């Protein structure tokens, strides 16, 4: 029953569940549902947690960011945080985005958005990888092309060392899913493909609002 598989899973990670969660973010009116974005992102952090401490520099930060967005959604101003579009418009109109006393929703989401590019790129490459590909090399390359640009030197250094601790491709795929290898690769590619439209639309919104460089 596909209807049940989209419910947020408990502590366990499932590739179909996270893929489905990303497919549900875009509403019928075309806007991106912020609550569903948070749900999907929580599922992704389970995936990264499962892959080991090497990704914790992405996930520990992501969890606290998701909590900030959830708090805005649950606040008295919560109606303005229904979609990513409405949040950015509201924070622009009210000047919240310029207030440095506490992190704005726009700034918080931007950090998650940047990390999502790394995750998406990594999944995309993993899904297309051949049997002799090295997970550590793929992760490292994706990191340097995406997140590394926003990290200070010592974080980049630590991440670089941590990638060498990643498991082999075979055990990595087994950790993700117990299915046959080609099935797992297909599922990983499907996840990357489900993230892409959400990532692209968010990217366009940050360009439209000129929010890419929020401190």
JSON list of C-alpha atoms in Angstrom, two decimals:
[
{"chain": "A", "resi": 1, "resn": "UNK", "atom": "CA", "xyz": [0.00, 0.00, 0.00]},
{"chain": "A", "resi": 2, "resn": "UNK", "atom": "CA", "xyz": [1.76, 3.15, -1.22]},
{"chain": "A", "resi": 3, "resn": "UNK", "atom": "CA", "xyz": [-0.43, 5.44, 0.88]},
{"chain": "A", "resi": 4, "resn": "UNK", "atom": "CA", "xyz": [1.06, 4.08, 4.09]},
{"chain": "A", "resi": 5, "resn": "UNK", "atom": "CA", "xyz": [4.67, 4.21, 2.90]},
{"chain": "A", "resi": 6, "resn": "UNK", "atom": "CA", "xyz": [4.62, 8.01, 2.79]},
{"chain": "A", "resi": 7, "resn": "UNK", "atom": "CA", "xyz": [4.01, 8.34, 6.52]},
{"chain": "A", "resi": 8, "resn": "UNK", "atom": "CA", "xyz": [7.15, 9.56, 8.31]},
{"chain": "A", "resi": 9, "resn": "UNK", "atom": "CA", "xyz": [8.95, 6.46, 9.43]},
{"chain": "A", "resi": 10, "resn": "UNK", "atom": "CA", "xyz": [10.14, 5.91, 12.97]},
{"chain": "A", "resi": 11, "resn": "UNK", "atom": "CA", "xyz": [13.87, 5.85, 13.59]},
{"chain": "A", "resi": 12, "resn": "UNK", "atom": "CA", "xyz": [14.54, 3.65, 10.61]},
{"chain": "A", "resi": 13, "resn": "UNK", "atom": "CA", "xyz": [15.56, 4.93, 7.23]},
{"chain": "A", "resi": 14, "resn": "UNK", "atom": "CA", "xyz": [13.87, 3.86, 4.02]},
{"chain": "A", "resi": 15, "resn": "UNK", "atom": "CA", "xyz": [14.79, 4.99, 0.50]},
{"chain": "A", "resi": 16, "resn": "UNK", "atom": "CA", "xyz": [11.21, 4.83, -0.85]},
{"chain": "A", "resi": 17, "resn": "UNK", "atom": "CA", "xyz": [9.88, 6.81, 2.14]},
{"chain": "A", "resi": 18, "resn": "UNK", "atom": "CA", "xyz": [12.36, 9.66, 1.74]},
{"chain": "A", "resi": 19, "resn": "UNK", "atom": "CA", "xyz": [11.85, 9.74, -2.04]},
{"chain": "A", "resi": 20, "resn": "UNK", "atom": "CA", "xyz": [8.10, 9.89, -1.58]},
{"chain": "A", "resi": 21, "resn": "UNK", "atom": "CA", "xyz": [8.48, 12.65, 1.04]},
{"chain": "A", "resi": 22, "resn": "UNK", "atom": "CA", "xyz": [10.32, 14.86, -1.46]},
{"chain": "A", "resi": 23, "resn": "UNK", "atom": "CA", "xyz": [7.69, 14.23, -4.12]},
{"chain": "A", "resi": 24, "resn": "UNK", "atom": "CA", "xyz": [5.01, 15.56, -1.75]},
{"chain": "A", "resi": 25, "resn": "UNK", "atom": "CA", "xyz": [6.62, 18.95, -1.07]},
{"chain": "A", "resi": 26, "resn": "UNK", "atom": "CA", "xyz": [5.23, 20.73, -4.14]},
{"chain": "A", "resi": 27, "resn": "UNK", "atom": "CA", "xyz": [1.61, 21.72, -3.62]},
{"chain": "A", "resi": 28, "resn": "UNK", "atom": "CA", "xyz": [-1.10, 21.75, -6.27]},
{"chain": "A", "resi": 29, "resn": "UNK", "atom": "CA", "xyz": [-0.73, 25.55, -6.55]},
{"chain": "A", "resi": 30, "resn": "UNK", "atom": "CA", "xyz": [2.97, 25.05, -7.33]},
{"chain": "A", "resi": 31, "resn": "UNK", "atom": "CA", "xyz": [4.36, 26.37, -4.03]},
{"chain": "A", "resi": 32, "resn": "UNK", "atom": "CA", "xyz": [6.67, 24.39, -1.76]},
{"chain": "A", "resi": 33, "resn": "UNK", "atom": "CA", "xyz": [5.12, 23.23, 1.50]},
{"chain": "A", "resi": 34, "resn": "UNK", "atom": "CA", "xyz": [7.52, 24.11, 4.32]},
{"chain": "A", "resi": 35, "resn": "UNK", "atom": "CA", "xyz": [6.20, 21.49, 6.76]},
{"chain": "A", "resi": 36, "resn": "UNK", "atom": "CA", "xyz": [6.62, 18.75, 4.16]},
{"chain": "A", "resi": 37, "resn": "UNK", "atom": "CA", "xyz": [10.08, 20.06, 3.32]},
{"chain": "A", "resi": 38, "resn": "UNK", "atom": "CA", "xyz": [11.02, 19.65, 6.99]},
{"chain": "A", "resi": 39, "resn": "UNK", "atom": "CA", "xyz": [9.56, 16.14, 7.06]},
{"chain": "A", "resi": 40, "resn": "UNK", "atom": "CA", "xyz": [11.53, 15.11, 3.98]},
{"chain": "A", "resi": 41, "resn": "UNK", "atom": "CA", "xyz": [14.71, 16.64, 5.33]},
{"chain": "A", "resi": 42, "resn": "UNK", "atom": "CA", "xyz": [14.34, 14.77, 8.62]},
{"chain": "A", "resi": 43, "resn": "UNK", "atom": "CA", "xyz": [14.16, 11.54, 6.62]},
{"chain": "A", "resi": 44, "resn": "UNK", "atom": "CA", "xyz": [17.37, 12.51, 4.81]},
{"chain": "A", "resi": 45, "resn": "UNK", "atom": "CA", "xyz": [19.17, 13.12, 8.09]},
{"chain": "A", "resi": 46, "resn": "UNK", "atom": "CA", "xyz": [18.27, 9.55, 9.12]},
{"chain": "A", "resi": 47, "resn": "UNK", "atom": "CA", "xyz": [20.00, 8.36, 5.97]},
{"chain": "A", "resi": 48, "resn": "UNK", "atom": "CA", "xyz": [23.13, 10.37, 6.74]},
{"chain": "A", "resi": 49, "resn": "UNK", "atom": "CA", "xyz": [23.13, 9.27, 10.38]},
{"chain": "A", "resi": 50, "resn": "UNK", "atom": "CA", "xyz": [23.00, 5.68, 9.24]},
{"chain": "A", "resi": 51, "resn": "UNK", "atom": "CA", "xyz": [25.99, 6.19, 6.95]},
{"chain": "A", "resi": 52, "resn": "UNK", "atom": "CA", "xyz": [28.09, 7.10, 9.95]},
{"chain": "A", "resi": 53, "resn": "UNK", "atom": "CA", "xyz": [29.77, 9.97, 11.71]},
{"chain": "A", "resi": 54, "resn": "UNK", "atom": "CA", "xyz": [31.44, 11.22, 8.55]},
{"chain": "A", "resi": 55, "resn": "UNK", "atom": "CA", "xyz": [28.24, 13.03, 7.59]},
{"chain": "A", "resi": 56, "resn": "UNK", "atom": "CA", "xyz": [27.55, 14.39, 11.06]},
{"chain": "A", "resi": 57, "resn": "UNK", "atom": "CA", "xyz": [28.99, 17.77, 10.13]},
{"chain": "A", "resi": 58, "resn": "UNK", "atom": "CA", "xyz": [26.05, 17.99, 7.73]},
{"chain": "A", "resi": 59, "resn": "UNK", "atom": "CA", "xyz": [23.36, 16.35, 9.86]},
{"chain": "A", "resi": 60, "resn": "UNK", "atom": "CA", "xyz": [23.88, 17.73, 13.36]},
{"chain": "A", "resi": 61, "resn": "UNK", "atom": "CA", "xyz": [23.59, 21.19, 11.91]},
{"chain": "A", "resi": 62, "resn": "UNK", "atom": "CA", "xyz": [20.61, 20.20, 9.76]},
{"chain": "A", "resi": 63, "resn": "UNK", "atom": "CA", "xyz": [18.59, 18.93, 12.73]},
{"chain": "A", "resi": 64, "resn": "UNK", "atom": "CA", "xyz": [18.93, 22.19, 14.64]},
{"chain": "A", "resi": 65, "resn": "UNK", "atom": "CA", "xyz": [17.99, 24.11, 11.48]},
{"chain": "A", "resi": 66, "resn": "UNK", "atom": "CA", "xyz": [14.87, 22.00, 10.92]},
{"chain": "A", "resi": 67, "resn": "UNK", "atom": "CA", "xyz": [13.86, 22.69, 14.54]},
{"chain": "A", "resi": 68, "resn": "UNK", "atom": "CA", "xyz": [14.19, 26.46, 13.98]},
{"chain": "A", "resi": 69, "resn": "UNK", "atom": "CA", "xyz": [11.91, 26.27, 10.93]},
{"chain": "A", "resi": 70, "resn": "UNK", "atom": "CA", "xyz": [9.41, 24.09, 12.80]},
{"chain": "A", "resi": 71, "resn": "UNK", "atom": "CA", "xyz": [9.35, 26.63, 15.63]},
{"chain": "A", "resi": 72, "resn": "UNK", "atom": "CA", "xyz": [8.53, 29.43, 13.18]},
{"chain": "A", "resi": 73, "resn": "UNK", "atom": "CA", "xyz": [5.78, 27.28, 11.68]},
{"chain": "A", "resi": 74, "resn": "UNK", "atom": "CA", "xyz": [4.31, 26.64, 15.15]},
{"chain": "A", "resi": 75, "resn": "UNK", "atom": "CA", "xyz": [4.56, 30.30, 16.24]},
{"chain": "A", "resi": 76, "resn": "UNK", "atom": "CA", "xyz": [1.83, 32.95, 16.18]},
{"chain": "A", "resi": 77, "resn": "UNK", "atom": "CA", "xyz": [3.17, 34.02, 12.78]},
{"chain": "A", "resi": 78, "resn": "UNK", "atom": "CA", "xyz": [2.99, 30.41, 11.60]},
{"chain": "A", "resi": 79, "resn": "UNK", "atom": "CA", "xyz": [0.55, 31.08, 8.76]},
{"chain": "A", "resi": 80, "resn": "UNK", "atom": "CA", "xyz": [3.29, 33.07, 7.00]},
{"chain": "A", "resi": 81, "resn": "UNK", "atom": "CA", "xyz": [5.50, 29.99, 7.16]},
{"chain": "A", "resi": 82, "resn": "UNK", "atom": "CA", "xyz": [3.12, 27.68, 5.30]},
{"chain": "A", "resi": 83, "resn": "UNK", "atom": "CA", "xyz": [5.22, 27.60, 2.14]},
{"chain": "A", "resi": 84, "resn": "UNK", "atom": "CA", "xyz": [8.79, 28.54, 1.31]},
{"chain": "A", "resi": 85, "resn": "UNK", "atom": "CA", "xyz": [7.36, 31.25, -0.97]},
{"chain": "A", "resi": 86, "resn": "UNK", "atom": "CA", "xyz": [5.19, 32.80, 1.76]},
{"chain": "A", "resi": 87, "resn": "UNK", "atom": "CA", "xyz": [8.05, 32.66, 4.29]},
{"chain": "A", "resi": 88, "resn": "UNK", "atom": "CA", "xyz": [10.50, 34.48, 2.05]},
{"chain": "A", "resi": 89, "resn": "UNK", "atom": "CA", "xyz": [7.92, 37.12, 1.12]},
{"chain": "A", "resi": 90, "resn": "UNK", "atom": "CA", "xyz": [6.89, 37.67, 4.76]},
{"chain": "A", "resi": 91, "resn": "UNK", "atom": "CA", "xyz": [10.46, 37.94, 6.03]},
{"chain": "A", "resi": 92, "resn": "UNK", "atom": "CA", "xyz": [11.36, 40.32, 3.24]},
{"chain": "A", "resi": 93, "resn": "UNK", "atom": "CA", "xyz": [8.31, 42.52, 3.84]},
{"chain": "A", "resi": 94, "resn": "UNK", "atom": "CA", "xyz": [8.79, 42.65, 7.62]},
{"chain": "A", "resi": 95, "resn": "UNK", "atom": "CA", "xyz": [12.58, 42.98, 7.58]},
{"chain": "A", "resi": 96, "resn": "UNK", "atom": "CA", "xyz": [12.96, 39.86, 9.77]},
{"chain": "A", "resi": 97, "resn": "UNK", "atom": "CA", "xyz": [15.58, 38.69, 7.31]},
{"chain": "A", "resi": 98, "resn": "UNK", "atom": "CA", "xyz": [17.84, 41.62, 8.31]},
{"chain": "A", "resi": 99, "resn": "UNK", "atom": "CA", "xyz": [17.45, 41.07, 12.06]},
{"chain": "A", "resi": 100, "resn": "UNK", "atom": "CA", "xyz": [20.62, 39.50, 13.44]},
{"chain": "A", "resi": 101, "resn": "UNK", "atom": "CA", "xyz": [19.27, 38.85, 16.94]},
{"chain": "A", "resi": 102, "resn": "UNK", "atom": "CA", "xyz": [17.98, 35.45, 15.91]},
{"chain": "A", "resi": 103, "resn": "UNK", "atom": "CA", "xyz": [18.33, 33.39, 12.73]},
{"chain": "A", "resi": 104, "resn": "UNK", "atom": "CA", "xyz": [15.57, 34.14, 10.24]},
{"chain": "A", "resi": 105, "resn": "UNK", "atom": "CA", "xyz": [13.69, 31.38, 8.49]},
{"chain": "A", "resi": 106, "resn": "UNK", "atom": "CA", "xyz": [15.23, 32.47, 5.19]},
{"chain": "A", "resi": 107, "resn": "UNK", "atom": "CA", "xyz": [18.78, 32.24, 6.50]},
{"chain": "A", "resi": 108, "resn": "UNK", "atom": "CA", "xyz": [18.05, 28.90, 8.19]},
{"chain": "A", "resi": 109, "resn": "UNK", "atom": "CA", "xyz": [16.55, 27.36, 5.07]},
{"chain": "A", "resi": 110, "resn": "UNK", "atom": "CA", "xyz": [19.46, 28.63, 2.98]},
{"chain": "A", "resi": 111, "resn": "UNK", "atom": "CA", "xyz": [21.85, 26.51, 5.08]},
{"chain": "A", "resi": 112, "resn": "UNK", "atom": "CA", "xyz": [19.66, 23.43, 4.61]},
{"chain": "A", "resi": 113, "resn": "UNK", "atom": "CA", "xyz": [19.36, 24.19, 0.90]},
{"chain": "A", "resi": 114, "resn": "UNK", "atom": "CA", "xyz": [23.15, 24.29, 0.46]},
{"chain": "A", "resi": 115, "resn": "UNK", "atom": "CA", "xyz": [23.57, 20.98, 2.26]},
{"chain": "A", "resi": 116, "resn": "UNK", "atom": "CA", "xyz": [20.78, 19.47, 0.16]},
{"chain": "A", "resi": 117, "resn": "UNK", "atom": "CA", "xyz": [22.81, 20.13, -2.98]},
{"chain": "A", "resi": 118, "resn": "UNK", "atom": "CA", "xyz": [25.66, 18.05, -1.55]},
{"chain": "A", "resi": 119, "resn": "UNK", "atom": "CA", "xyz": [23.27, 15.21, -0.65]},
{"chain": "A", "resi": 120, "resn": "UNK", "atom": "CA", "xyz": [21.56, 15.36, -4.06]},
{"chain": "A", "resi": 121, "resn": "UNK", "atom": "CA", "xyz": [24.85, 15.39, -5.98]},
{"chain": "A", "resi": 122, "resn": "UNK", "atom": "CA", "xyz": [26.22, 12.53, -3.91]},
{"chain": "A", "resi": 123, "resn": "UNK", "atom": "CA", "xyz": [23.09, 10.41, -4.46]},
{"chain": "A", "resi": 124, "resn": "UNK", "atom": "CA", "xyz": [23.12, 11.24, -8.18]},
{"chain": "A", "resi": 125, "resn": "UNK", "atom": "CA", "xyz": [26.72, 10.03, -8.57]},
{"chain": "A", "resi": 126, "resn": "UNK", "atom": "CA", "xyz": [26.20, 7.05, -6.34]},
{"chain": "A", "resi": 127, "resn": "UNK", "atom": "CA", "xyz": [23.22, 5.95, -8.45]},
{"chain": "A", "resi": 128, "resn": "UNK", "atom": "CA", "xyz": [25.28, 6.10, -11.65]},
{"chain": "A", "resi": 129, "resn": "UNK", "atom": "CA", "xyz": [28.45, 4.61, -10.16]},
{"chain": "A", "resi": 130, "resn": "UNK", "atom": "CA", "xyz": [30.20, 1.54, -11.48]},
{"chain": "A", "resi": 131, "resn": "UNK", "atom": "CA", "xyz": [31.42, -1.27, -9.26]},
{"chain": "A", "resi": 132, "resn": "UNK", "atom": "CA", "xyz": [34.99, 0.07, -9.06]},
{"chain": "A", "resi": 133, "resn": "UNK", "atom": "CA", "xyz": [33.91, 3.55, -7.92]},
{"chain": "A", "resi": 134, "resn": "UNK", "atom": "CA", "xyz": [35.12, 4.70, -4.51]},
{"chain": "A", "resi": 135, "resn": "UNK", "atom": "CA", "xyz": [32.53, 6.12, -2.15]},
{"chain": "A", "resi": 136, "resn": "UNK", "atom": "CA", "xyz": [35.13, 8.28, -0.40]},
{"chain": "A", "resi": 137, "resn": "UNK", "atom": "CA", "xyz": [36.18, 9.86, -3.71]},
{"chain": "A", "resi": 138, "resn": "UNK", "atom": "CA", "xyz": [32.59, 10.54, -4.81]},
{"chain": "A", "resi": 139, "resn": "UNK", "atom": "CA", "xyz": [31.66, 12.06, -1.46]},
{"chain": "A", "resi": 140, "resn": "UNK", "atom": "CA", "xyz": [34.81, 14.16, -1.37]},
{"chain": "A", "resi": 141, "resn": "UNK", "atom": "CA", "xyz": [34.32, 15.46, -4.91]},
{"chain": "A", "resi": 142, "resn": "UNK", "atom": "CA", "xyz": [30.67, 16.35, -4.27]},
{"chain": "A", "resi": 143, "resn": "UNK", "atom": "CA", "xyz": [31.62, 18.10, -1.05]},
{"chain": "A", "resi": 144, "resn": "UNK", "atom": "CA", "xyz": [34.31, 20.21, -2.70]},
{"chain": "A", "resi": 145, "resn": "UNK", "atom": "CA", "xyz": [31.94, 21.21, -5.49]},
{"chain": "A", "resi": 146, "resn": "UNK", "atom": "CA", "xyz": [29.11, 22.18, -3.12]},
{"chain": "A", "resi": 147, "resn": "UNK", "atom": "CA", "xyz": [29.31, 22.63, 0.65]},
{"chain": "A", "resi": 148, "resn": "UNK", "atom": "CA", "xyz": [33.05, 23.22, 0.96]},
{"chain": "A", "resi": 149, "resn": "UNK", "atom": "CA", "xyz": [32.58, 26.68, -0.50]},
{"chain": "A", "resi": 150, "resn": "UNK", "atom": "CA", "xyz": [30.68, 27.72, 2.62]},
{"chain": "A", "resi": 151, "resn": "UNK", "atom": "CA", "xyz": [32.83, 26.00, 5.25]},
{"chain": "A", "resi": 152, "resn": "UNK", "atom": "CA", "xyz": [35.81, 27.46, 7.02]},
{"chain": "A", "resi": 153, "resn": "UNK", "atom": "CA", "xyz": [39.18, 25.90, 6.43]},
{"chain": "A", "resi": 154, "resn": "UNK", "atom": "CA", "xyz": [39.36, 23.60, 9.46]},
{"chain": "A", "resi": 155, "resn": "UNK", "atom": "CA", "xyz": [35.90, 22.17, 8.77]},
{"chain": "A", "resi": 156, "resn": "UNK", "atom": "CA", "xyz": [36.93, 21.43, 5.18]},
{"chain": "A", "resi": 157, "resn": "UNK", "atom": "CA", "xyz": [40.08, 19.79, 6.47]},
{"chain": "A", "resi": 158, "resn": "UNK", "atom": "CA", "xyz": [38.19, 17.62, 8.97]},
{"chain": "A", "resi": 159, "resn": "UNK", "atom": "CA", "xyz": [35.61, 16.66, 6.34]},
{"chain": "A", "resi": 160, "resn": "UNK", "atom": "CA", "xyz": [38.36, 15.70, 3.90]},
{"chain": "A", "resi": 161, "resn": "UNK", "atom": "CA", "xyz": [39.88, 13.33, 6.42]},
{"chain": "A", "resi": 162, "resn": "UNK", "atom": "CA", "xyz": [36.49, 11.93, 7.45]},
{"chain": "A", "resi": 163, "resn": "UNK", "atom": "CA", "xyz": [35.58, 10.93, 3.89]},
{"chain": "A", "resi": 164, "resn": "UNK", "atom": "CA", "xyz": [38.40, 8.40, 3.89]},
{"chain": "A", "resi": 165, "resn": "UNK", "atom": "CA", "xyz": [36.56, 6.47, 6.60]},
{"chain": "A", "resi": 166, "resn": "UNK", "atom": "CA", "xyz": [33.56, 5.78, 4.34]},
{"chain": "A", "resi": 167, "resn": "UNK", "atom": "CA", "xyz": [32.83, 2.13, 3.64]},
{"chain": "A", "resi": 168, "resn": "UNK", "atom": "CA", "xyz": [33.36, 0.40, 0.30]},
{"chain": "A", "resi": 169, "resn": "UNK", "atom": "CA", "xyz": [30.70, 0.85, -2.34]},
{"chain": "A", "resi": 170, "resn": "UNK", "atom": "CA", "xyz": [29.40, -2.69, -1.78]},
{"chain": "A", "resi": 171, "resn": "UNK", "atom": "CA", "xyz": [28.86, -2.32, 1.97]},
{"chain": "A", "resi": 172, "resn": "UNK", "atom": "CA", "xyz": [27.58, 1.23, 1.48]},
{"chain": "A", "resi": 173, "resn": "UNK", "atom": "CA", "xyz": [24.82, 0.00, -0.86]},
{"chain": "A", "resi": 174, "resn": "UNK", "atom": "CA", "xyz": [23.99, -2.86, 1.50]},
{"chain": "A", "resi": 175, "resn": "UNK", "atom": "CA", "xyz": [23.59, -0.37, 4.32]},
{"chain": "A", "resi": 176, "resn": "UNK", "atom": "CA", "xyz": [21.19, 1.69, 2.23]},
{"chain": "A", "resi": 177, "resn": "UNK", "atom": "CA", "xyz": [18.96, -1.19, 1.24]},
{"chain": "A", "resi": 178, "resn": "UNK", "atom": "CA", "xyz": [19.05, -4.96, 1.31]},
{"chain": "A", "resi": 179, "resn": "UNK", "atom": "CA", "xyz": [17.84, -5.34, -2.30]},
{"chain": "A", "resi": 180, "resn": "UNK", "atom": "CA", "xyz": [19.91, -6.37, -5.33]},
{"chain": "A", "resi": 181, "resn": "UNK", "atom": "CA", "xyz": [22.55, -3.84, -6.30]},
{"chain": "A", "resi": 182, "resn": "UNK", "atom": "CA", "xyz": [20.89, -2.61, -9.51]},
{"chain": "A", "resi": 183, "resn": "UNK", "atom": "CA", "xyz": [17.61, -2.14, -7.63]},
{"chain": "A", "resi": 184, "resn": "UNK", "atom": "CA", "xyz": [19.34, -0.07, -4.94]},
{"chain": "A", "resi": 185, "resn": "UNK", "atom": "CA", "xyz": [21.14, 2.04, -7.56]},
{"chain": "A", "resi": 186, "resn": "UNK", "atom": "CA", "xyz": [17.80, 2.71, -9.24]},
{"chain": "A", "resi": 187, "resn": "UNK", "atom": "CA", "xyz": [16.27, 3.77, -5.92]},
{"chain": "A", "resi": 188, "resn": "UNK", "atom": "CA", "xyz": [19.19, 6.08, -5.18]},
{"chain": "A", "resi": 189, "resn": "UNK", "atom": "CA", "xyz": [18.85, 7.71, -8.61]},
{"chain": "A", "resi": 190, "resn": "UNK", "atom": "CA", "xyz": [15.13, 8.11, -8.00]},
{"chain": "A", "resi": 191, "resn": "UNK", "atom": "CA", "xyz": [15.82, 9.92, -4.74]},
{"chain": "A", "resi": 192, "resn": "UNK", "atom": "CA", "xyz": [18.23, 12.32, -6.47]},
{"chain": "A", "resi": 193, "resn": "UNK", "atom": "CA", "xyz": [15.60, 12.92, -9.16]},
{"chain": "A", "resi": 194, "resn": "UNK", "atom": "CA", "xyz": [12.91, 13.62, -6.53]},
{"chain": "A", "resi": 195, "resn": "UNK", "atom": "CA", "xyz": [15.13, 16.17, -4.75]},
{"chain": "A", "resi": 196, "resn": "UNK", "atom": "CA", "xyz": [16.10, 18.02, -7.94]},
{"chain": "A", "resi": 197, "resn": "UNK", "atom": "CA", "xyz": [12.85, 19.96, -8.67]},
{"chain": "A", "resi": 198, "resn": "UNK", "atom": "CA", "xyz": [12.57, 21.01, -5.01]},
{"chain": "A", "resi": 199, "resn": "UNK", "atom": "CA", "xyz": [16.19, 22.14, -5.00]},
{"chain": "A", "resi": 200, "resn": "UNK", "atom": "CA", "xyz": [15.84, 24.01, -8.32]},
{"chain": "A", "resi": 201, "resn": "UNK", "atom": "CA", "xyz": [12.66, 25.82, -7.28]},
{"chain": "A", "resi": 202, "resn": "UNK", "atom": "CA", "xyz": [14.20, 26.87, -3.95]},
{"chain": "A", "resi": 203, "resn": "UNK", "atom": "CA", "xyz": [17.32, 28.04, -5.77]},
{"chain": "A", "resi": 204, "resn": "UNK", "atom": "CA", "xyz": [15.19, 30.18, -8.11]},
{"chain": "A", "resi": 205, "resn": "UNK", "atom": "CA", "xyz": [13.33, 31.70, -5.17]},
{"chain": "A", "resi": 206, "resn": "UNK", "atom": "CA", "xyz": [16.56, 32.70, -3.42]},
{"chain": "A", "resi": 207, "resn": "UNK", "atom": "CA", "xyz": [17.71, 34.31, -6.66]},
{"chain": "A", "resi": 208, "resn": "UNK", "atom": "CA", "xyz": [14.39, 36.13, -7.06]},
{"chain": "A", "resi": 209, "resn": "UNK", "atom": "CA", "xyz": [14.53, 37.51, -3.51]},
{"chain": "A", "resi": 210, "resn": "UNK", "atom": "CA", "xyz": [18.28, 38.09, -3.73]},
{"chain": "A", "resi": 211, "resn": "UNK", "atom": "CA", "xyz": [18.79, 36.05, -0.54]},
{"chain": "A", "resi": 212, "resn": "UNK", "atom": "CA", "xyz": [21.74, 33.87, -1.61]},
{"chain": "A", "resi": 213, "resn": "UNK", "atom": "CA", "xyz": [24.24, 35.78, 0.51]},
{"chain": "A", "resi": 214, "resn": "UNK", "atom": "CA", "xyz": [22.35, 36.02, 3.79]},
{"chain": "A", "resi": 215, "resn": "UNK", "atom": "CA", "xyz": [24.96, 36.03, 6.57]}
]
